[in-house]
Structures are given as structure tokens and as C-alpha cells.
PDB file of C-alpha atoms and ligand atoms in Angstrom:
ATOM      1  CA  MET A 208      83.042   9.089 -52.077  1.00 90.00           C
ATOM      2  CA  THR A 209      82.282  12.145 -54.138  1.00 98.00           C
ATOM      3  CA  LEU A 210      79.178  13.244 -55.989  1.00 98.00           C
ATOM      4  CA  TYR A 211      79.950  15.171 -59.179  1.00 98.00           C
ATOM      5  CA  ILE A 212      77.200  17.387 -60.614  1.00 98.00           C
ATOM      6  CA  VAL A 213      78.042  17.352 -64.309  1.00 98.00           C
ATOM      7  CA  ALA A 214      76.492  19.745 -66.842  1.00 98.00           C
ATOM      8  CA  THR A 215      75.879  18.278 -70.306  1.00 98.00           C
ATOM      9  CA  PRO A 216      74.965  20.009 -73.616  1.00 98.00           C
ATOM     10  CA  ILE A 217      71.561  21.643 -74.227  1.00 98.00           C
ATOM     11  CA  GLY A 218      71.639  20.741 -77.932  1.00 97.00           C
ATOM     12  CA  ASN A 219      75.019  20.972 -79.570  1.00 97.00           C
ATOM     13  CA  LEU A 220      76.967  17.929 -78.415  1.00 95.00           C
ATOM     14  CA  ASP A 221      80.262  19.803 -78.660  1.00 95.00           C
ATOM     15  CA  ASP A 222      79.176  21.901 -75.680  1.00 97.00           C
ATOM     16  CA  ILE A 223      80.630  19.563 -73.110  1.00 97.00           C
ATOM     17  CA  THR A 224      83.744  20.448 -71.157  1.00 98.00           C
ATOM     18  CA  LEU A 225      86.945  18.419 -71.069  1.00 97.00           C
ATOM     19  CA  ARG A 226      86.504  18.190 -67.316  1.00 98.00           C
ATOM     20  CA  ALA A 227      82.984  16.818 -67.729  1.00 98.00           C
ATOM     21  CA  ILE A 228      84.261  14.112 -70.113  1.00 97.00           C
ATOM     22  CA  ASP A 229      87.120  13.181 -67.766  1.00 97.00           C
ATOM     23  CA  THR A 230      84.729  13.016 -64.824  1.00 97.00           C
ATOM     24  CA  LEU A 231      82.179  10.868 -66.653  1.00 97.00           C
ATOM     25  CA  LYS A 232      84.982   8.517 -67.694  1.00 96.00           C
ATOM     26  CA  SER A 233      86.378   8.169 -64.198  1.00 96.00           C
ATOM     27  CA  VAL A 234      83.314   7.726 -61.971  1.00 97.00           C
ATOM     28  CA  ASP A 235      81.974   4.344 -60.852  1.00 97.00           C
ATOM     29  CA  LEU A 236      78.365   5.200 -61.622  1.00 97.00           C
ATOM     30  CA  ILE A 237      76.391   7.817 -63.518  1.00 97.00           C
ATOM     31  CA  ALA A 238      72.963   8.774 -62.173  1.00 97.00           C
ATOM     32  CA  ALA A 239      70.773  10.036 -65.026  1.00 96.00           C
ATOM     33  CA  GLU A 240      67.162  11.102 -65.558  1.00 92.00           C
ATOM     34  CA  ASP A 241      66.617   9.103 -68.710  1.00 90.00           C
ATOM     35  CA  THR A 242      69.200   6.352 -68.999  1.00 88.00           C
ATOM     36  CA  ARG A 243      68.384   5.714 -72.679  1.00 90.00           C
ATOM     37  CA  HIS A 244      68.799   9.395 -73.617  1.00 91.00           C
ATOM     38  CA  SER A 245      72.011   9.748 -71.595  1.00 93.00           C
ATOM     39  CA  GLY A 246      73.230   6.422 -73.013  1.00 91.00           C
ATOM     40  CA  LEU A 247      73.322   8.090 -76.448  1.00 92.00           C
ATOM     41  CA  LEU A 248      75.418  11.007 -75.166  1.00 94.00           C
ATOM     42  CA  LEU A 249      77.842   8.637 -73.468  1.00 95.00           C
ATOM     43  CA  GLN A 250      78.043   6.521 -76.616  1.00 93.00           C
ATOM     44  CA  HIS A 251      78.843   9.690 -78.603  1.00 92.00           C
ATOM     45  CA  LEU A 252      81.631  10.462 -76.119  1.00 93.00           C
ATOM     46  CA  GLY A 253      82.911   6.885 -76.238  1.00 93.00           C
ATOM     47  CA  ILE A 254      82.214   6.382 -72.542  1.00 94.00           C
ATOM     48  CA  LYS A 255      81.133   3.030 -71.187  1.00 90.00           C
ATOM     49  CA  ALA A 256      79.578   3.586 -67.799  1.00 85.00           C
ATOM     50  CA  LYS A 257      77.080   2.071 -65.451  1.00 90.00           C
ATOM     51  CA  LEU A 258      73.880   4.108 -65.448  1.00 94.00           C
ATOM     52  CA  PHE A 259      71.422   4.518 -62.586  1.00 95.00           C
ATOM     53  CA  ALA A 260      67.951   6.031 -63.129  1.00 94.00           C
ATOM     54  CA  LEU A 261      67.042   9.042 -60.977  1.00 92.00           C
ATOM     55  CA  HIS A 262      63.749  10.759 -61.841  1.00 89.00           C
ATOM     56  CA  ASP A 263      61.836  13.595 -60.243  1.00 84.00           C
ATOM     57  CA  HIS A 264      59.206  11.139 -58.958  1.00 86.00           C
ATOM     58  CA  ASN A 265      61.611   8.648 -57.370  1.00 88.00           C
ATOM     59  CA  GLU A 266      64.447  10.975 -56.420  1.00 90.00           C
ATOM     60  CA  GLN A 267      63.983  10.874 -52.657  1.00 88.00           C
ATOM     61  CA  GLU A 268      63.830   7.090 -52.522  1.00 89.00           C
ATOM     62  CA  LYS A 269      66.683   6.590 -55.021  1.00 93.00           C
ATOM     63  CA  SER A 270      68.815   9.201 -53.261  1.00 95.00           C
ATOM     64  CA  ASN A 271      69.001   6.934 -50.199  1.00 95.00           C
ATOM     65  CA  ILE A 272      70.450   4.154 -52.347  1.00 96.00           C
ATOM     66  CA  LEU A 273      72.958   6.548 -53.931  1.00 97.00           C
ATOM     67  CA  ILE A 274      73.984   7.898 -50.508  1.00 97.00           C
ATOM     68  CA  GLU A 275      74.729   4.329 -49.353  1.00 97.00           C
ATOM     69  CA  LYS A 276      76.800   3.749 -52.492  1.00 97.00           C
ATOM     70  CA  LEU A 277      78.709   7.003 -51.937  1.00 98.00           C
ATOM     71  CA  LYS A 278      79.325   6.064 -48.295  1.00 97.00           C
ATOM     72  CA  SER A 279      80.697   2.709 -49.418  1.00 97.00           C
ATOM     73  CA  GLY A 280      83.377   4.622 -51.343  1.00 97.00           C
ATOM     74  CA  LEU A 281      81.928   4.877 -54.874  1.00 97.00           C
ATOM     75  CA  SER A 282      82.244   8.050 -56.881  1.00 98.00           C
ATOM     76  CA  ILE A 283      79.064   9.065 -58.703  1.00 98.00           C
ATOM     77  CA  ALA A 284      78.248  11.637 -61.392  1.00 98.00           C
ATOM     78  CA  LEU A 285      74.788  13.130 -61.683  1.00 98.00           C
ATOM     79  CA  ILE A 286      73.684  14.279 -65.128  1.00 98.00           C
ATOM     80  CA  SER A 287      70.307  15.347 -66.494  1.00 96.00           C
ATOM     81  CA  ASP A 288      68.809  15.058 -69.978  1.00 96.00           C
ATOM     82  CA  ALA A 289      70.244  18.433 -70.899  1.00 97.00           C
ATOM     83  CA  GLY A 290      72.152  21.264 -69.285  1.00 98.00           C
ATOM     84  CA  THR A 291      72.859  21.689 -65.613  1.00 98.00           C
ATOM     85  CA  PRO A 292      71.341  19.173 -63.181  1.00 98.00           C
ATOM     86  CA  LEU A 293      69.038  20.641 -60.500  1.00 97.00           C
ATOM     87  CA  ILE A 294      68.035  23.565 -62.767  1.00 98.00           C
ATOM     88  CA  ASN A 295      64.457  22.396 -63.355  1.00 97.00           C
ATOM     89  CA  ASP A 296      65.850  18.891 -63.177  1.00 96.00           C
ATOM     90  CA  PRO A 297      66.342  16.281 -60.446  1.00 95.00           C
ATOM     91  CA  GLY A 298      69.191  16.426 -57.957  1.00 96.00           C
ATOM     92  CA  TYR A 299      68.179  18.753 -55.136  1.00 96.00           C
ATOM     93  CA  HIS A 300      67.295  15.967 -52.661  1.00 95.00           C
ATOM     94  CA  LEU A 301      70.452  14.060 -53.492  1.00 97.00           C
ATOM     95  CA  VAL A 302      72.762  17.069 -53.053  1.00 98.00           C
ATOM     96  CA  LYS A 303      71.009  18.000 -49.791  1.00 97.00           C
ATOM     97  CA  ALA A 304      71.416  14.449 -48.526  1.00 97.00           C
ATOM     98  CA  CYS A 305      75.121  14.538 -49.442  1.00 98.00           C
ATOM     99  CA  HIS A 306      75.597  17.662 -47.329  1.00 98.00           C
ATOM    100  CA  GLU A 307      73.728  16.028 -44.434  1.00 97.00           C
ATOM    101  CA  ASN A 308      75.924  12.949 -44.677  1.00 97.00           C
ATOM    102  CA  GLY A 309      79.256  14.766 -45.018  1.00 97.00           C
ATOM    103  CA  ILE A 310      79.712  13.620 -48.633  1.00 98.00           C
ATOM    104  CA  LYS A 311      81.741  15.891 -50.903  1.00 98.00           C
ATOM    105  CA  VAL A 312      79.834  17.495 -53.795  1.00 98.00           C
ATOM    106  CA  VAL A 313      81.857  18.749 -56.761  1.00 98.00           C
ATOM    107  CA  PRO A 314      80.121  20.829 -59.464  1.00 98.00           C
ATOM    108  CA  ILE A 315      81.394  20.500 -63.049  1.00 98.00           C
ATOM    109  CA  PRO A 316      79.915  23.595 -64.721  1.00 98.00           C
ATOM    110  CA  GLY A 317      78.685  23.838 -68.299  1.00 98.00           C
ATOM    111  CA  ALA A 318      75.625  24.647 -70.388  1.00 98.00           C
ATOM    112  CA  CYS A 319      72.422  25.996 -68.879  1.00 98.00           C
ATOM    113  CA  ALA A 320      69.622  27.255 -71.144  1.00 98.00           C
ATOM    114  CA  ALA A 321      68.730  30.154 -68.817  1.00 98.00           C
ATOM    115  CA  ILE A 322      72.233  31.635 -68.749  1.00 98.00           C
ATOM    116  CA  THR A 323      72.857  30.875 -72.425  1.00 98.00           C
ATOM    117  CA  ALA A 324      69.724  32.839 -73.335  1.00 98.00           C
ATOM    118  CA  LEU A 325      70.380  35.676 -70.885  1.00 98.00           C
ATOM    119  CA  CYS A 326      73.838  36.446 -72.216  1.00 98.00           C
ATOM    120  CA  ALA A 327      72.450  36.923 -75.735  1.00 98.00           C
ATOM    121  CA  SER A 328      69.235  38.692 -74.714  1.00 98.00           C
ATOM    122  CA  GLY A 329      70.345  42.313 -74.714  1.00 97.00           C
ATOM    123  CA  LEU A 330      68.384  42.805 -71.463  1.00 97.00           C
ATOM    124  CA  PRO A 331      70.055  43.921 -68.224  1.00 97.00           C
ATOM    125  CA  SER A 332      72.101  41.001 -66.899  1.00 97.00           C
ATOM    126  CA  ASP A 333      73.543  42.610 -63.769  1.00 96.00           C
ATOM    127  CA  LYS A 334      70.503  41.554 -61.723  1.00 97.00           C
ATOM    128  CA  PHE A 335      68.090  38.842 -62.827  1.00 98.00           C
ATOM    129  CA  ILE A 336      65.772  36.209 -61.403  1.00 98.00           C
ATOM    130  CA  TYR A 337      65.144  32.711 -62.681  1.00 98.00           C
ATOM    131  CA  GLU A 338      61.501  31.589 -62.447  1.00 98.00           C
ATOM    132  CA  GLY A 339      61.628  28.297 -64.364  1.00 98.00           C
ATOM    133  CA  PHE A 340      58.212  27.155 -65.642  1.00 98.00           C
ATOM    134  CA  LEU A 341      55.106  29.177 -64.818  1.00 98.00           C
ATOM    135  CA  PRO A 342      52.062  27.348 -63.378  1.00 97.00           C
ATOM    136  CA  ALA A 343      50.178  25.287 -65.972  1.00 96.00           C
ATOM    137  CA  LYS A 344      46.672  26.573 -65.154  1.00 96.00           C
ATOM    138  CA  THR A 345      45.597  30.018 -66.380  1.00 95.00           C
ATOM    139  CA  LYS A 346      44.325  31.378 -63.044  1.00 95.00           C
ATOM    140  CA  ALA A 347      47.456  30.325 -61.143  1.00 97.00           C
ATOM    141  CA  ARG A 348      49.661  31.616 -63.947  1.00 97.00           C
ATOM    142  CA  GLN A 349      47.955  34.998 -64.030  1.00 94.00           C
ATOM    143  CA  ASP A 350      48.187  35.278 -60.234  1.00 95.00           C
ATOM    144  CA  TYR A 351      51.880  34.483 -60.428  1.00 97.00           C
ATOM    145  CA  LEU A 352      52.453  37.082 -63.130  1.00 95.00           C
ATOM    146  CA  THR A 353      50.590  39.627 -60.990  1.00 93.00           C
ATOM    147  CA  HIS A 354      53.106  39.030 -58.159  1.00 93.00           C
ATOM    148  CA  LEU A 355      55.876  39.836 -60.602  1.00 94.00           C
ATOM    149  CA  LEU A 356      54.333  43.113 -61.816  1.00 91.00           C
ATOM    150  CA  ASP A 357      56.763  45.334 -59.884  1.00 86.00           C
ATOM    151  CA  GLU A 358      59.804  43.067 -60.205  1.00 94.00           C
ATOM    152  CA  PRO A 359      62.653  45.354 -61.285  1.00 94.00           C
ATOM    153  CA  ARG A 360      65.103  42.583 -62.252  1.00 97.00           C
ATOM    154  CA  THR A 361      65.235  40.798 -65.596  1.00 98.00           C
ATOM    155  CA  ILE A 362      63.069  37.652 -65.362  1.00 98.00           C
ATOM    156  CA  ILE A 363      63.923  34.311 -67.000  1.00 98.00           C
ATOM    157  CA  PHE A 364      61.275  31.654 -67.712  1.00 98.00           C
ATOM    158  CA  TYR A 365      61.343  28.252 -69.355  1.00 98.00           C
ATOM    159  CA  GLU A 366      58.344  27.386 -71.508  1.00 98.00           C
ATOM    160  CA  SER A 367      57.129  24.412 -73.505  1.00 96.00           C
ATOM    161  CA  THR A 368      55.762  24.410 -77.038  1.00 97.00           C
ATOM    162  CA  HIS A 369      52.186  23.643 -76.021  1.00 95.00           C
ATOM    163  CA  ARG A 370      51.901  26.394 -73.392  1.00 97.00           C
ATOM    164  CA  LEU A 371      53.921  29.119 -75.101  1.00 98.00           C
ATOM    165  CA  LEU A 372      51.040  31.116 -76.583  1.00 98.00           C
ATOM    166  CA  ASP A 373      48.833  30.795 -73.480  1.00 98.00           C
ATOM    167  CA  THR A 374      51.672  32.120 -71.361  1.00 98.00           C
ATOM    168  CA  LEU A 375      52.340  35.040 -73.699  1.00 98.00           C
ATOM    169  CA  ASN A 376      48.633  35.910 -73.801  1.00 97.00           C
ATOM    170  CA  ASP A 377      48.577  35.957 -70.004  1.00 96.00           C
ATOM    171  CA  MET A 378      51.687  38.144 -69.925  1.00 96.00           C
ATOM    172  CA  GLN A 379      49.930  40.543 -72.281  1.00 94.00           C
ATOM    173  CA  THR A 380      46.821  40.565 -70.063  1.00 93.00           C
ATOM    174  CA  ILE A 381      48.708  41.147 -66.824  1.00 92.00           C
ATOM    175  CA  TRP A 382      51.758  43.159 -67.909  1.00 92.00           C
ATOM    176  CA  GLY A 383      50.425  44.928 -71.003  1.00 92.00           C
ATOM    177  CA  ALA A 384      51.130  44.557 -74.698  1.00 94.00           C
ATOM    178  CA  ASP A 385      54.257  46.741 -74.548  1.00 92.00           C
ATOM    179  CA  LYS A 386      56.324  44.616 -72.203  1.00 95.00           C
ATOM    180  CA  PRO A 387      59.738  43.990 -73.806  1.00 96.00           C
ATOM    181  CA  ILE A 388      60.466  40.275 -74.175  1.00 98.00           C
ATOM    182  CA  ILE A 389      63.077  38.017 -75.730  1.00 98.00           C
ATOM    183  CA  LEU A 390      62.332  34.562 -77.043  1.00 98.00           C
ATOM    184  CA  ALA A 391      65.348  32.261 -77.310  1.00 98.00           C
ATOM    185  CA  LYS A 392      64.476  29.104 -79.191  1.00 98.00           C
ATOM    186  CA  GLU A 393      66.439  25.914 -79.851  1.00 98.00           C
ATOM    187  CA  LEU A 394      69.633  27.330 -78.377  1.00 98.00           C
ATOM    188  CA  THR A 395      72.866  25.822 -79.715  1.00 98.00           C
ATOM    189  CA  LYS A 396      70.870  23.769 -82.245  1.00 98.00           C
ATOM    190  CA  THR A 397      70.461  24.106 -86.023  1.00 97.00           C
ATOM    191  CA  TRP A 398      67.339  26.278 -85.773  1.00 96.00           C
ATOM    192  CA  GLU A 399      68.575  28.521 -82.995  1.00 98.00           C
ATOM    193  CA  THR A 400      66.555  31.753 -83.040  1.00 98.00           C
ATOM    194  CA  ILE A 401      66.740  34.727 -80.693  1.00 98.00           C
ATOM    195  CA  VAL A 402      64.179  37.467 -81.253  1.00 98.00           C
ATOM    196  CA  SER A 403      63.402  40.642 -79.368  1.00 98.00           C
ATOM    197  CA  PHE A 404      59.859  42.034 -79.351  1.00 97.00           C
ATOM    198  CA  LYS A 405      57.086  43.600 -77.318  1.00 97.00           C
ATOM    199  CA  VAL A 406      54.740  40.868 -76.021  1.00 97.00           C
ATOM    200  CA  ASN A 407      51.972  41.602 -78.562  1.00 97.00           C
ATOM    201  CA  GLU A 408      54.491  41.627 -81.440  1.00 98.00           C
ATOM    202  CA  LEU A 409      55.907  38.298 -80.301  1.00 98.00           C
ATOM    203  CA  ILE A 410      52.406  36.763 -80.245  1.00 98.00           C
ATOM    204  CA  ASN A 411      51.818  37.994 -83.815  1.00 98.00           C
ATOM    205  CA  TRP A 412      55.217  36.721 -84.957  1.00 98.00           C
ATOM    206  CA  LEU A 413      54.467  33.250 -83.557  1.00 98.00           C
ATOM    207  CA  ASN A 414      50.989  33.180 -85.096  1.00 97.00           C
ATOM    208  CA  GLU A 415      52.333  34.123 -88.526  1.00 97.00           C
ATOM    209  CA  ASP A 416      54.062  30.751 -88.785  1.00 97.00           C
ATOM    210  CA  PRO A 417      53.050  27.874 -86.455  1.00 95.00           C
ATOM    211  CA  ALA A 418      56.474  26.246 -87.042  1.00 96.00           C
ATOM    212  CA  ARG A 419      57.881  29.098 -84.930  1.00 97.00           C
ATOM    213  CA  GLN A 420      55.905  27.715 -81.961  1.00 97.00           C
ATOM    214  CA  LYS A 421      57.769  24.393 -82.030  1.00 97.00           C
ATOM    215  CA  GLY A 422      60.922  23.659 -80.098  1.00 97.00           C
ATOM    216  CA  GLU A 423      62.433  24.471 -76.726  1.00 98.00           C
ATOM    217  CA  PHE A 424      62.095  27.985 -75.405  1.00 98.00           C
ATOM    218  CA  VAL A 425      63.482  30.423 -72.909  1.00 98.00           C
ATOM    219  CA  LEU A 426      61.537  33.648 -72.406  1.00 98.00           C
ATOM    220  CA  ILE A 427      63.323  36.630 -70.916  1.00 98.00           C
ATOM    221  CA  VAL A 428      61.339  39.627 -69.814  1.00 98.00           C
ATOM    222  CA  GLN A 429      62.580  43.085 -68.962  1.00 96.00           C
ATOM    223  CA  GLY A 430      62.001  43.957 -65.312  1.00 95.00           C
ATOM    224  CA  HIS A 431      59.657  46.739 -64.290  1.00 91.00           C
ATOM    225  CA  THR A 432      61.201  50.127 -64.905  1.00 85.00           C
ATOM    226  CA  LYS A 433      59.852  53.026 -62.908  1.00 72.00           C
ATOM    227  CA  SER A 434      58.205  55.535 -65.178  1.00 70.00           C
ATOM    228  CA  GLU A 435      57.686  59.190 -64.478  1.00 60.00           C
ATOM    229  CA  GLU A 436      54.197  58.405 -63.151  1.00 65.00           C
ATOM    230  CA  ASP A 437      55.665  56.073 -60.488  1.00 73.00           C
ATOM    231  CA  ILE A 438      57.794  58.823 -59.005  1.00 79.00           C
ATOM    232  CA  ASP A 439      56.618  61.020 -56.160  1.00 79.00           C
ATOM    233  CA  PRO A 440      55.155  64.086 -57.937  1.00 77.00           C
ATOM    234  CA  LYS A 441      56.838  66.267 -55.296  1.00 83.00           C
ATOM    235  CA  ALA A 442      60.218  65.017 -56.517  1.00 85.00           C
ATOM    236  CA  ILE A 443      59.333  65.916 -60.105  1.00 84.00           C
ATOM    237  CA  GLY A 444      58.205  69.361 -58.910  1.00 83.00           C
ATOM    238  CA  THR A 445      61.488  69.918 -57.071  1.00 88.00           C
ATOM    239  CA  LEU A 446      63.453  68.747 -60.098  1.00 88.00           C
ATOM    240  CA  LYS A 447      61.625  71.175 -62.355  1.00 83.00           C
ATOM    241  CA  LEU A 448      62.193  74.090 -59.967  1.00 85.00           C
ATOM    242  CA  LEU A 449      65.898  73.325 -59.598  1.00 89.00           C
ATOM    243  CA  GLN A 450      66.225  72.797 -63.321  1.00 88.00           C
ATOM    244  CA  LYS A 451      65.341  76.453 -63.877  1.00 83.00           C
ATOM    245  CA  GLU A 452      68.337  77.586 -61.821  1.00 89.00           C
ATOM    246  CA  LEU A 453      70.884  74.800 -62.229  1.00 92.00           C
ATOM    247  CA  PRO A 454      72.380  72.512 -64.866  1.00 92.00           C
ATOM    248  CA  LEU A 455      70.250  69.348 -65.196  1.00 93.00           C
ATOM    249  CA  LYS A 456      72.984  67.084 -63.816  1.00 93.00           C
ATOM    250  CA  LYS A 457      73.163  69.089 -60.592  1.00 94.00           C
ATOM    251  CA  ALA A 458      69.358  69.435 -60.327  1.00 92.00           C
ATOM    252  CA  ALA A 459      68.930  65.656 -60.715  1.00 92.00           C
ATOM    253  CA  ALA A 460      71.628  64.914 -58.127  1.00 94.00           C
ATOM    254  CA  ILE A 461      70.112  67.237 -55.512  1.00 94.00           C
ATOM    255  CA  THR A 462      66.568  65.911 -56.108  1.00 92.00           C
ATOM    256  CA  ALA A 463      67.865  62.337 -55.878  1.00 91.00           C
ATOM    257  CA  GLU A 464      69.551  63.129 -52.551  1.00 93.00           C
ATOM    258  CA  ILE A 465      66.389  64.736 -51.077  1.00 93.00           C
ATOM    259  CA  TYR A 466      63.955  61.986 -52.137  1.00 90.00           C
ATOM    260  CA  GLY A 467      66.248  58.930 -52.055  1.00 89.00           C
ATOM    261  CA  LEU A 468      65.828  58.326 -55.800  1.00 88.00           C
ATOM    262  CA  LYS A 469      68.229  57.392 -58.593  1.00 87.00           C
ATOM    263  CA  LYS A 470      69.880  60.456 -60.138  1.00 89.00           C
ATOM    264  CA  ASN A 471      70.092  58.801 -63.582  1.00 87.00           C
ATOM    265  CA  GLN A 472      66.343  58.285 -63.596  1.00 85.00           C
ATOM    266  CA  LEU A 473      65.709  61.897 -62.606  1.00 88.00           C
ATOM    267  CA  TYR A 474      68.221  63.048 -65.214  1.00 89.00           C
ATOM    268  CA  GLN A 475      66.223  61.159 -67.885  1.00 84.00           C
ATOM    269  CA  ILE A 476      62.970  62.734 -66.681  1.00 84.00           C
ATOM    270  CA  GLY A 477      64.653  66.136 -66.744  1.00 84.00           C
ATOM    271  CA  LEU A 478      65.840  65.537 -70.307  1.00 83.00           C
ATOM    272  CA  ASN A 479      62.310  64.634 -71.386  1.00 74.00           C
ATOM    273  CA  THR A 480      60.984  67.818 -69.761  1.00 68.00           C
ATOM    274  CA  GLU A 481      63.612  69.959 -71.491  1.00 67.00           C
ATOM    275  CA  GLN A 482      62.681  68.607 -74.931  1.00 54.00           C
TER     276      GLN A 482
HETATM  277  N1  LIG B 737      68.616  21.656 -66.785  1.00 53.46           N
HETATM  278  C1  LIG B 737      68.296  22.406 -67.974  1.00 53.46           C
HETATM  279  C2  LIG B 737      69.155  23.658 -68.060  1.00 53.46           C
HETATM  280  O1  LIG B 737      70.244  23.672 -67.468  1.00 53.46           O
HETATM  281  O2  LIG B 737      68.790  24.601 -68.726  1.00 53.46           O
HETATM  282  C3  LIG B 737      66.815  22.699 -68.052  1.00 53.46           C
HETATM  283  C4  LIG B 737      65.930  21.499 -68.078  1.00 53.46           C
HETATM  284  S1  LIG B 737      64.231  21.861 -68.206  1.00 53.46           S
HETATM  285  C5  LIG B 737      63.525  20.304 -67.817  1.00 53.46           C
HETATM  286  C6  LIG B 737      63.959  21.910 -69.930  1.00 53.46           C
HETATM  287  C7  LIG B 737      63.617  23.311 -70.427  1.00 53.46           C
HETATM  288  O3  LIG B 737      64.808  24.082 -70.568  1.00 53.46           O
HETATM  289  C8  LIG B 737      62.985  23.354 -71.805  1.00 53.46           C
HETATM  290  O4  LIG B 737      61.580  23.137 -71.748  1.00 53.46           O
HETATM  291  C9  LIG B 737      63.303  24.754 -72.265  1.00 53.46           C
HETATM  292  O5  LIG B 737      62.424  25.683 -71.685  1.00 53.46           O
HETATM  293  C10 LIG B 737      64.711  24.934 -71.675  1.00 53.46           C
HETATM  294  N2  LIG B 737      65.722  24.511 -72.647  1.00 53.46           N
HETATM  295  C11 LIG B 737      66.505  23.417 -72.596  1.00 53.46           C
HETATM  296  N3  LIG B 737      67.301  23.343 -73.679  1.00 53.46           N
HETATM  297  C12 LIG B 737      67.009  24.423 -74.441  1.00 53.46           C
HETATM  298  C13 LIG B 737      67.495  24.920 -75.686  1.00 53.46           C
HETATM  299  N4  LIG B 737      68.428  24.270 -76.364  1.00 53.46           N
HETATM  300  N5  LIG B 737      66.973  26.069 -76.160  1.00 53.46           N
HETATM  301  C14 LIG B 737      66.013  26.734 -75.478  1.00 53.46           C
HETATM  302  N6  LIG B 737      65.528  26.305 -74.302  1.00 53.46           N
HETATM  303  C15 LIG B 737      66.013  25.176 -73.787  1.00 53.46           C
END
């Protein structure tokens, strides 16, 4: 009576762990989004297993059936079409119901497009947020992007081929043409491409060759960095005064202490002033 949450590849079929294969071989039932699609993966792995369909639209209802099966002693693996279940894929209701019913949930980690893209993005990865897909309609999407204007952490989005350009145009409108962005396309697949641009440059790059707009995409955007204009002018004034009498490092540290700011940021501003 255990539910295993098993990550599967996001493209390259070799990206499956030994533990995932062992688990898929040993369970009584595999719950999958698209049983035909997952059937091919299992065939590739030489696994004969009973499949059970669990989609976004029937998850709540089907979860009740799976909970009964788990309670009766069956072990079940949940997989999605690609990557880690529950990450923009079904599974949340089922896992919640397992916790409510005292059923053990065991995660079997593996590929996830968001993390795969982040680690190759060259953007700060110490703090990031995952936003999944943006709203489909322009107004809602622009409103959402407005909420994220001051977000200091790196932001990860998923995007589909047919909305990619609309989304980038909205990002340009709301965040400005200079916003640094990474597009990670077809990760782990033959045409894997990871490019780093400003939003307007990325739009041009995609328009130069429509084939570049096809595939599966992760967009990673640099979080908002405070510029000199965002800082209390009094702090800049103090920094400049202290800078006349003290080494920059010391001047930045004292100003940071007084105004509760980051000394590295003040140090950078001081450097710019000195030049
Ligand atoms: N559960 C998956 C995961 O762990 O990443 C995500 C599923 S979500 C329904 C599908 C979206 O993930 C795609 O539209 C795309 O944005 C992203 N994605 C999945 N595979 C990808 C890949 N190989 N390269 C780039 N993005 C990918």
C-alpha cells in the first residue's frame, strides 16, 4: 500500500533512473496521464504493467478508485507523459488523498524541465520561483506579469509553441525590452537549444527563423535587480560623502548598516561613481 511518484524522461529515454525502472517493474499498477504514450516508454524499458488512466479532468474521481486500490494492499506508481508528476501534471489530488488516508507516498526523483533548464541558464539559481504556464489571454497575462515586476528571484515559466511569441511580446511590454531571458528548447532531445538574450533580441531571433518557434520551451527570466534609481537617494548621498574620506569598501559597509541595504550593491554603485 504505497504510492510511488516516478519521474520519467523529458525527451531522452536514457534519462530514467535505475530506481524508477525497478519501481515500475515491481508495482501492481501504473497510473498514467496518457496510457498509449506511457505504454511506449514501458515497452522501451521492457516492462509489462497494468496501466490506469489519470487525467487532469478526471483526477479527483479516479483518485478515489486508486485510494481504494491502495487501501486493499496494491502498490501503485504514478507517472506523467514526461518529467516529474505533479509539476504541471496530474497527481496533486491523489497525493493529498494519500496523506489524508495514511497511505505512504514515496517519490522517485528524476527529470524535470524546469530544473534541467535552470541549471544550464547562467541565471542566479540560489533563489528562484516556478510559475508554470502564464494565463492564455493577453489581459490576464499582462496583469500577471505586472505582479511579477518587482520579483527579485529568477523566474521559470513553461510555454507552448503557439503562445511563445505572444508571451514574449507581453514580457517586452510590461518588463521592457532589456529584460535578460533564457530560452531552453527541446531539452535532452536532438535539437536541444539554450540561448541567452534580452527579450527584444529573443523575439528577433525567433522571427528570423519560424522553425525556432517549434518545440517545447522553458523560459527563464532574471529577477528584478535594484538599480541605483531604486535606492534611497539619501543612502547614495551618504555613500558619496563617506567615499571622499574612506576606502570604498568601508564606505559601502557603513552606508549599508545605516540604511539596511546590501553592501555589495552599494559597493557597485560606488565603483560606478568613481569611474
Ligand atoms: N512534468 C513536466 C516536468 O517535470 O517538467 C512538465 C509537464 S508540462 C505539461 C509540459 C511543459 O514542460 C512543456 O510545454 C514545456 O514547457 C516543458 N517541457 C517539457 N519537456 C521539455 C523539454 N524537453 N524541453 C523544454 N521544455 C520542456
